[in-house]
CSV table of C-alpha atoms in Angstrom, one decimal:
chain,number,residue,atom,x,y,z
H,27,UNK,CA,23.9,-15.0,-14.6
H,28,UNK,CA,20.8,-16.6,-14.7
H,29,UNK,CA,17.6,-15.3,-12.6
H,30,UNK,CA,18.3,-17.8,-9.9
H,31,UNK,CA,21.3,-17.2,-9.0
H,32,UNK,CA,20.7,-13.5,-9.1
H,33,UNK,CA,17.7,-13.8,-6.8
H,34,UNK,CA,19.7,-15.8,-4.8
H,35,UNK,CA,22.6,-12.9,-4.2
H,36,UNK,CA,19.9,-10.2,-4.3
H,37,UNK,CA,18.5,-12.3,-1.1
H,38,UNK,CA,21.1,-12.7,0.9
H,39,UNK,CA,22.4,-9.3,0.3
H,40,UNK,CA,18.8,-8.1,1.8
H,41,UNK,CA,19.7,-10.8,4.9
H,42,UNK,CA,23.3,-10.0,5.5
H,43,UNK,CA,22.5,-6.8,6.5
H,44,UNK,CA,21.0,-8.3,9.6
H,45,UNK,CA,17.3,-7.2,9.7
H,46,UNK,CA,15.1,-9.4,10.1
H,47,UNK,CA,12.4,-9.3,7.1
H,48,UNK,CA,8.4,-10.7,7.1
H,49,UNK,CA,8.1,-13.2,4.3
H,50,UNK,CA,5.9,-11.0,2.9
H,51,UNK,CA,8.2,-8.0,2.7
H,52,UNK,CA,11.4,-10.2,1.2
H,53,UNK,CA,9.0,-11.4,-1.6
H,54,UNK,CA,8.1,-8.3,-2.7
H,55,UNK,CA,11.6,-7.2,-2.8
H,56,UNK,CA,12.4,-9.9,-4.8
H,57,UNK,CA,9.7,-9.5,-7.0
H,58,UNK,CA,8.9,-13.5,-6.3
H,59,UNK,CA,5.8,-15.5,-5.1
H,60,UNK,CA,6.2,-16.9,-1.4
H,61,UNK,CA,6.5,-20.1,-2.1
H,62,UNK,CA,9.6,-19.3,-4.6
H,63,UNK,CA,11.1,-17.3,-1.3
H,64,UNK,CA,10.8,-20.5,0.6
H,65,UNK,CA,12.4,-22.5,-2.3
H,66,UNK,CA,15.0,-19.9,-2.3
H,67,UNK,CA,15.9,-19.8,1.7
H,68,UNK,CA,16.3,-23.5,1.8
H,69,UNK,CA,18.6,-23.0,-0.7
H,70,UNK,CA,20.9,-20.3,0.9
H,71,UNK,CA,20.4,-22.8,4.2
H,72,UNK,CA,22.2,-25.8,1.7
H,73,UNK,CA,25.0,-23.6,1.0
H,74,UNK,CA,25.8,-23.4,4.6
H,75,UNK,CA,23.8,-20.0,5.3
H,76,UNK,CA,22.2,-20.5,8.6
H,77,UNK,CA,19.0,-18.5,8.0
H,78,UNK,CA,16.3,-18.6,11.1
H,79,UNK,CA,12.8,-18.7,10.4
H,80,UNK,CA,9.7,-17.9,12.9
H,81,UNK,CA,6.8,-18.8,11.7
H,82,UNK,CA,3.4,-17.7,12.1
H,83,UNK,CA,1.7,-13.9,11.9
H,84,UNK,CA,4.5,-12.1,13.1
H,85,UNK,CA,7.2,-14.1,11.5
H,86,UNK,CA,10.3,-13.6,9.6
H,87,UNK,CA,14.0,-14.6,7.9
H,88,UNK,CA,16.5,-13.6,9.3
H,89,UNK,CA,20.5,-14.6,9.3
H,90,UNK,CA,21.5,-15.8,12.1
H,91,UNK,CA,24.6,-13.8,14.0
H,92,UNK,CA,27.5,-15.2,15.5
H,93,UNK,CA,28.6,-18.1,13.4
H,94,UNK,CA,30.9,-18.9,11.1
H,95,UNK,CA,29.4,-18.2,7.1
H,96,UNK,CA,30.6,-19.2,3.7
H,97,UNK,CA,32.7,-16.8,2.0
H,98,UNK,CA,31.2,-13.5,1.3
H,99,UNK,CA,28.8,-13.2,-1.6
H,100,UNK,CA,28.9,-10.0,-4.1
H,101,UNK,CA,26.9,-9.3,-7.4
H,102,UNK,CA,29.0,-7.6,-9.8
H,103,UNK,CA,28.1,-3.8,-8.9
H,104,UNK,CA,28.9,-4.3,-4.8
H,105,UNK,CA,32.0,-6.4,-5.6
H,106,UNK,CA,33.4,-3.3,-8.0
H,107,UNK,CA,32.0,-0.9,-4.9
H,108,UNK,CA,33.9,-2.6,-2.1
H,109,UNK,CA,37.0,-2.3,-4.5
H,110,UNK,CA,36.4,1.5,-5.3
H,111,UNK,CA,35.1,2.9,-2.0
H,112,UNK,CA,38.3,0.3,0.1
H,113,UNK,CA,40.9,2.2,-2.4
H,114,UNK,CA,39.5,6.1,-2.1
H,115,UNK,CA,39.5,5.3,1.7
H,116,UNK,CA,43.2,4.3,1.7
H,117,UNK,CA,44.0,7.7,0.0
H,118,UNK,CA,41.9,10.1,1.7
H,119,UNK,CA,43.4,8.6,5.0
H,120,UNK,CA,47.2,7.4,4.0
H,121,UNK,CA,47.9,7.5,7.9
H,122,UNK,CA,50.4,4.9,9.3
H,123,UNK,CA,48.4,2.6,11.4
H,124,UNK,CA,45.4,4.4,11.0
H,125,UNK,CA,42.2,3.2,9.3
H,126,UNK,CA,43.7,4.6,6.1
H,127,UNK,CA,46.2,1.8,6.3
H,128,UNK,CA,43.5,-0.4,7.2
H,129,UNK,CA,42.1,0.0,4.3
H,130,UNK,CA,44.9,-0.5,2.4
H,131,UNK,CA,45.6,-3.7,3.7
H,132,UNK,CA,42.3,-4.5,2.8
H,133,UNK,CA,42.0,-3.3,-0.4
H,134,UNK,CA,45.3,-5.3,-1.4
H,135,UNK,CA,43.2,-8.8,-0.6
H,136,UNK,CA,39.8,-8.2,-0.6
H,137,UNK,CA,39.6,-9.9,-3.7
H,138,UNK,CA,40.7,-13.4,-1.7
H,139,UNK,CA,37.3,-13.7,-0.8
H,140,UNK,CA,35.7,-12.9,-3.6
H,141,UNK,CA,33.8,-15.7,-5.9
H,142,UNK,CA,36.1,-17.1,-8.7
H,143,UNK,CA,34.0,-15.0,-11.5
H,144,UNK,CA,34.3,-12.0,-9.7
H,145,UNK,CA,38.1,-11.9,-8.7
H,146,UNK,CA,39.3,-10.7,-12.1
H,147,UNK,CA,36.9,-7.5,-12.5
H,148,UNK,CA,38.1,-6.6,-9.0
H,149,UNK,CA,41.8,-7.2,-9.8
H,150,UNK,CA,41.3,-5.2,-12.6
H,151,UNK,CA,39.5,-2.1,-11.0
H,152,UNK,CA,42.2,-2.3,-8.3
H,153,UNK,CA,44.9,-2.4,-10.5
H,154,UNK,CA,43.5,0.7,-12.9
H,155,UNK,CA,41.4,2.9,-10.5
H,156,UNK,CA,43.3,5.4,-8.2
H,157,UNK,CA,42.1,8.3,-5.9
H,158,UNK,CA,44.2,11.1,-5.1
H,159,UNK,CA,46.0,11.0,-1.7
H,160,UNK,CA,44.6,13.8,0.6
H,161,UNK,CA,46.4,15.1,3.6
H,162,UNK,CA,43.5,14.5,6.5
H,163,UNK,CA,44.0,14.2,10.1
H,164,UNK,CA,44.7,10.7,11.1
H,165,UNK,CA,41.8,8.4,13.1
H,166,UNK,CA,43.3,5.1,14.1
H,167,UNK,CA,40.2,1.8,13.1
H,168,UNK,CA,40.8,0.8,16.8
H,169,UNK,CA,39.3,4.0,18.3
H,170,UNK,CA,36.4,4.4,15.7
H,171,UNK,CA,35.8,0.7,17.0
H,172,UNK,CA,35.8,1.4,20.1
H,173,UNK,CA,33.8,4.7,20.0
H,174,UNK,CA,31.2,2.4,17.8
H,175,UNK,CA,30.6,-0.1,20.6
H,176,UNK,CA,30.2,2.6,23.7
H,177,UNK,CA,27.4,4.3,21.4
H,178,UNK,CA,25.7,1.1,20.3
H,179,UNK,CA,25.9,-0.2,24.2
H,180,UNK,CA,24.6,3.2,25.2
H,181,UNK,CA,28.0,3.2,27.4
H,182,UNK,CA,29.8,6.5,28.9
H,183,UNK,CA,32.9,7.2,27.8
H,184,UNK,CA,35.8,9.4,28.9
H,185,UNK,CA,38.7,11.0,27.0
H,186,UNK,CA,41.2,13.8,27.1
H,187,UNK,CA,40.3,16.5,24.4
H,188,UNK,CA,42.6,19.0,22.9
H,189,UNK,CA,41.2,21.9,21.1
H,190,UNK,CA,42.0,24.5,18.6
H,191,UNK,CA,43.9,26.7,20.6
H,192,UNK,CA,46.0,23.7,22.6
H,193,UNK,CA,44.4,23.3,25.7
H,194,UNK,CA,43.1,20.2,27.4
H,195,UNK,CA,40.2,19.2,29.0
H,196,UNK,CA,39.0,15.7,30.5
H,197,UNK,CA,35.4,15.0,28.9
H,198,UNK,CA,32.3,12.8,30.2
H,199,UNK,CA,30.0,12.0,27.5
H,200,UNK,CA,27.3,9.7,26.3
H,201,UNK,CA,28.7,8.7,22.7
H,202,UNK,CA,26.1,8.9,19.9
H,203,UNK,CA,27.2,8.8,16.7
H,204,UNK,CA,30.4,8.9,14.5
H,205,UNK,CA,30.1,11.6,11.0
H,206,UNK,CA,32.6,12.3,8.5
H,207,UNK,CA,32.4,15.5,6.9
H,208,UNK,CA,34.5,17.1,5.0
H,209,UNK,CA,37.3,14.9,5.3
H,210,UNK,CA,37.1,15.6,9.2
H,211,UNK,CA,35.4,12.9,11.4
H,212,UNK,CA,33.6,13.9,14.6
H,213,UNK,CA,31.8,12.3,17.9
H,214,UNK,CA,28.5,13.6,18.4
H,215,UNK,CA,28.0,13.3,22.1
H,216,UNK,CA,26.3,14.2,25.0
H,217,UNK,CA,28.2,16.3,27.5
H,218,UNK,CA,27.7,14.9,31.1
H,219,UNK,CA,29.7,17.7,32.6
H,220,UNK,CA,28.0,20.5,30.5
H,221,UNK,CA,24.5,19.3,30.2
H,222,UNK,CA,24.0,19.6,26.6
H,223,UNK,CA,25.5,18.6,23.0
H,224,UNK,CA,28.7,18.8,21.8
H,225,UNK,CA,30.6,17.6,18.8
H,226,UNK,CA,34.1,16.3,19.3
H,227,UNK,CA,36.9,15.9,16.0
H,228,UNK,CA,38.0,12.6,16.1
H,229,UNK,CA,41.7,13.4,16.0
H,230,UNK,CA,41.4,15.3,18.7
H,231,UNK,CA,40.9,12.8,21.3
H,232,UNK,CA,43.0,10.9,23.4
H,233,UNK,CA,43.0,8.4,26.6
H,234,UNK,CA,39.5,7.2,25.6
H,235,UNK,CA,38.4,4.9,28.6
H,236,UNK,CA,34.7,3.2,28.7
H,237,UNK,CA,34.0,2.1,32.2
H,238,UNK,CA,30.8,0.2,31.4
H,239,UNK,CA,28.1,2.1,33.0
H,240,UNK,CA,25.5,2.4,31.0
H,241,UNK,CA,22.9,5.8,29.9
H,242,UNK,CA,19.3,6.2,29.0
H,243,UNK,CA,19.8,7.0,25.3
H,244,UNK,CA,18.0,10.8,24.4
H,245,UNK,CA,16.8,11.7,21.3
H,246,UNK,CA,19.0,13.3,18.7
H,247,UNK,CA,19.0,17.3,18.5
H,248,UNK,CA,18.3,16.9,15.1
H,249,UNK,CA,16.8,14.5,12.6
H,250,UNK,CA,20.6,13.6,11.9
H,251,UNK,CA,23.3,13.6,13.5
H,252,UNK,CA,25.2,14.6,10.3
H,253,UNK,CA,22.7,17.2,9.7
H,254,UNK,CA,22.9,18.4,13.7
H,255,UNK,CA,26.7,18.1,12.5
H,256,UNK,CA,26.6,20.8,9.5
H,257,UNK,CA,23.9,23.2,11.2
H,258,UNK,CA,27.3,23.9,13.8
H,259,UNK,CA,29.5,24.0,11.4
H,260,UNK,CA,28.0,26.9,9.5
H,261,UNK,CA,26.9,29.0,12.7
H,262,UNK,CA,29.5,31.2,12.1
H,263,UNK,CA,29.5,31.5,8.5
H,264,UNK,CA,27.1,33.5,6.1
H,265,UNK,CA,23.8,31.5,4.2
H,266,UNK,CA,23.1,32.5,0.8
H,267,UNK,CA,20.7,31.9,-1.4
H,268,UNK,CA,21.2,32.4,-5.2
H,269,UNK,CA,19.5,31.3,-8.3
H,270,UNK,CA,21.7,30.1,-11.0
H,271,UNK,CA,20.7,30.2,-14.7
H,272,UNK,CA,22.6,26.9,-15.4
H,273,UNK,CA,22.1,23.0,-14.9
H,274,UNK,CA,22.1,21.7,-11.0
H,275,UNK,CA,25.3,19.2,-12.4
H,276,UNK,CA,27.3,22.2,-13.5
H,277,UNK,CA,27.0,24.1,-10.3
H,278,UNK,CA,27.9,21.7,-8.5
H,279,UNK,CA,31.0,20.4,-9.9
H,280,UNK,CA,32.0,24.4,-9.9
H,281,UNK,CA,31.5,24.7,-6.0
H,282,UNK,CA,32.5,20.9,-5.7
H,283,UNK,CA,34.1,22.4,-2.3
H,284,UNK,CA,31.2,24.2,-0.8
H,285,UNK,CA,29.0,23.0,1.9
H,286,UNK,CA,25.6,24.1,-0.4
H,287,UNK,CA,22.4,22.0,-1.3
H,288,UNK,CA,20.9,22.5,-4.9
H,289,UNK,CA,17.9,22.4,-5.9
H,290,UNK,CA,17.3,21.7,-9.9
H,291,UNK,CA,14.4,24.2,-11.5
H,292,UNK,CA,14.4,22.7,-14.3
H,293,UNK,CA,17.1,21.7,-16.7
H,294,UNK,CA,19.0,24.9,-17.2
H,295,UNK,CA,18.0,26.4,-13.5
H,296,UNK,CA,18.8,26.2,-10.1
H,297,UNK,CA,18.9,27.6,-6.3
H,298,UNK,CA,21.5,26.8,-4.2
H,299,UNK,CA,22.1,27.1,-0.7
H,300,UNK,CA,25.1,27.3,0.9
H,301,UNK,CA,27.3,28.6,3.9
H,302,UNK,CA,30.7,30.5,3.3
H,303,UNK,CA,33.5,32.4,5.2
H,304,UNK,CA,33.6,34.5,2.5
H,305,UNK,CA,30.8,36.5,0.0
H,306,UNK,CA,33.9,37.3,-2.1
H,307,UNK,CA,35.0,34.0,-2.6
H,308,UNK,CA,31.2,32.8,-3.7
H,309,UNK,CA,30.2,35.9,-5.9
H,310,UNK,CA,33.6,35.1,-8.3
H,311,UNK,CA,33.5,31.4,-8.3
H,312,UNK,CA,30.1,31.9,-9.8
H,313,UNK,CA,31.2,34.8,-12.3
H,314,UNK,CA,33.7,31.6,-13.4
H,315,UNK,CA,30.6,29.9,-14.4
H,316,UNK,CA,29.7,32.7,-17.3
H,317,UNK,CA,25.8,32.0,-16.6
H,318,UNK,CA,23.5,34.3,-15.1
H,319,UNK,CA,22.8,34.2,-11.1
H,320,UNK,CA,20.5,36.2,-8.7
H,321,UNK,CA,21.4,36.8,-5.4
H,322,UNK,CA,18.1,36.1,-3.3
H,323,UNK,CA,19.2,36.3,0.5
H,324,UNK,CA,20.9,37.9,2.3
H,325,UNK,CA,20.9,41.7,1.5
H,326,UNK,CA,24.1,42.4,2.7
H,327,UNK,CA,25.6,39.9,-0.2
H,328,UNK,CA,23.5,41.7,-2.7
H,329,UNK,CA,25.4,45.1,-1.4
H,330,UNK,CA,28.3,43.6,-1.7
H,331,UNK,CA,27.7,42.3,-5.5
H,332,UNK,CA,27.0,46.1,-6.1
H,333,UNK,CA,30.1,47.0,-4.4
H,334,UNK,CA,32.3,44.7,-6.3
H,335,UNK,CA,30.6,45.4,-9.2
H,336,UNK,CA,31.5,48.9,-9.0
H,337,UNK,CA,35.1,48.2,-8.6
H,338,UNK,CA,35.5,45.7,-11.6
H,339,UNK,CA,33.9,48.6,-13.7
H,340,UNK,CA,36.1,50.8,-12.7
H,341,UNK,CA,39.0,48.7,-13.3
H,342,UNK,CA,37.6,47.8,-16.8
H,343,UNK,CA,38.0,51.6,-17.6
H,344,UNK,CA,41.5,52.1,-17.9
H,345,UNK,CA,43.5,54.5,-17.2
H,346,UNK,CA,43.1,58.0,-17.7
């Protein structure tokens, strides 16, 4: 690919995501001189790209919204990502109708719209890369779209919720964001009814209506909503912190199903932090690792080390 045509696709991949960038800021992205960037925009603009320009101290590029584009431009790396991420999708979410079958539909021809060079190295990760199907609650594309557009309009929506137990309630809230987590998705949202936050699973709710009256967005309760997200979800559980006499990668692909954070120490060291149900359940999956760990907080998991411990020595003893 020669450096034209890859400053070319690294451009527009820097306008199609809709900001609008200073001239300034897309040449040193691009690593380019300004007047190259110029060069370079009238080019994307010959190819049918309608990119705006404002001119002057506080101007920019930007691609205009709304009309109708050549067909989509990848570099190698995001063609084989759209390919990879569109086919795990369809298998972590195999529901009929829902955006698991979406995505199946999509990953069977997105490589219709890819460039001529790139179609065969998508064909070919399609046809030779699959993810293992995983039963997940089903969340239909249409209400994930519709959830999207309330948030983004600051709109209120309504909906009936079922929870854990079975019951139902109607709920007014002030969507903010949509997270997926652990194979779950959930609304954060504000509760009109209940003055404060509340996070919603997806596949729980039902009868969605959005009236069109708009909200004053707040600001998050949390500096993400995915972080605001995990915080609740480990409430109930126990923290622990434990340092682990073995690489960051190695822990982690061991307690590849625990909601932790690691941090490295080194190459052969690392804390972790993470949130379980069960001290039992953390204390052998790191005996599995045969590497040293220290139990840092809390004290009640150290006791319960010693307490185990106790047991497997006896056990080692034997009869008699």
């Amino acid at each position: 690919m020669s450096d034209v045509t890859r400053r070319l696709l690294e451009l527009l991949a820097h306008l199609q995501t809709g900001r609008r960038f200073s001239g300034r800021e897309l040449a040193a992205r691009l690593e380019t001189s300004p007047r190259t960037l110029r060069r370079d925009v009238e080019r994307l603009r010959d190819y049918g790209y309608p990119v705006t320009t404002q001119p002057g101290p506080g101007g920019y590029y930007q691609l205009a919204a709304g009309q109708a584009l050549p067909p989509m431009v990848f570099d190698d790396e995001e063609a084989v990502a759209t390919v990879v991420g569109l086919g795990v999708l369809a298998a972590s979410a195999p529901d009929a109708g829902g955006i698991g079958s979406a995505a199946d539909r999509a990953f069977g021809k997105v490589d219709q719209v890819l460039p001529k060079r790139l179609r065969a190295r998508a064909t070919a990760v399609r046809a030779t890369v699959e993810a293992a199907a995983q039963a997940v609650p089903p969340v239909g594309a249409d209400a994930l779209a519709t959830r999207a557009a309330a948030a983004a309009r600051h709109e209120h929506a309504t909906f009936r919720y079922t929870s854990r137990d079975g019951s139902t309630s109607q709920r007014r809230v002030e969507p903010y964001r949509q997270v997926h987590l652990h194979l779950r998705w959930y609304l954060l949202a504000w509760d009109r009814d209940r003055a404060d936050w509340r996070t919603f699973r997806l596949d729980r709710i039902s009868d969605i209506t959005v009236p069109g009256t708009r909200f004053d967005p707040r600001p998050l309760p949390a500096e993400s909503a995915a972080e605001y997200l995990r915080d609740k979800l480990a409430e109930p559980r126990h923290r622990t912190v434990v340092l682990v006499d073995a690489p960051a990668d190695r822990v982690a692909d061991a307690l590849k199903f625990a909601d932790l954070a690691i941090e490295p120490l080194g190459t052969d060291r690392c804390r972790i932090t993470t949130w379980v149900d069960s001290f039992e359940w953390l204390v052998l999956n790191l005996a599995f690792l045969d590497a040293d760990f220290t139990v840092e907080k809390p004290e009640h998991f150290r006791a319960r080390c010693r307490d185990l411990a106790t047991r497997l020595a006896h056990a080692a003893r034997g009869p008699g």
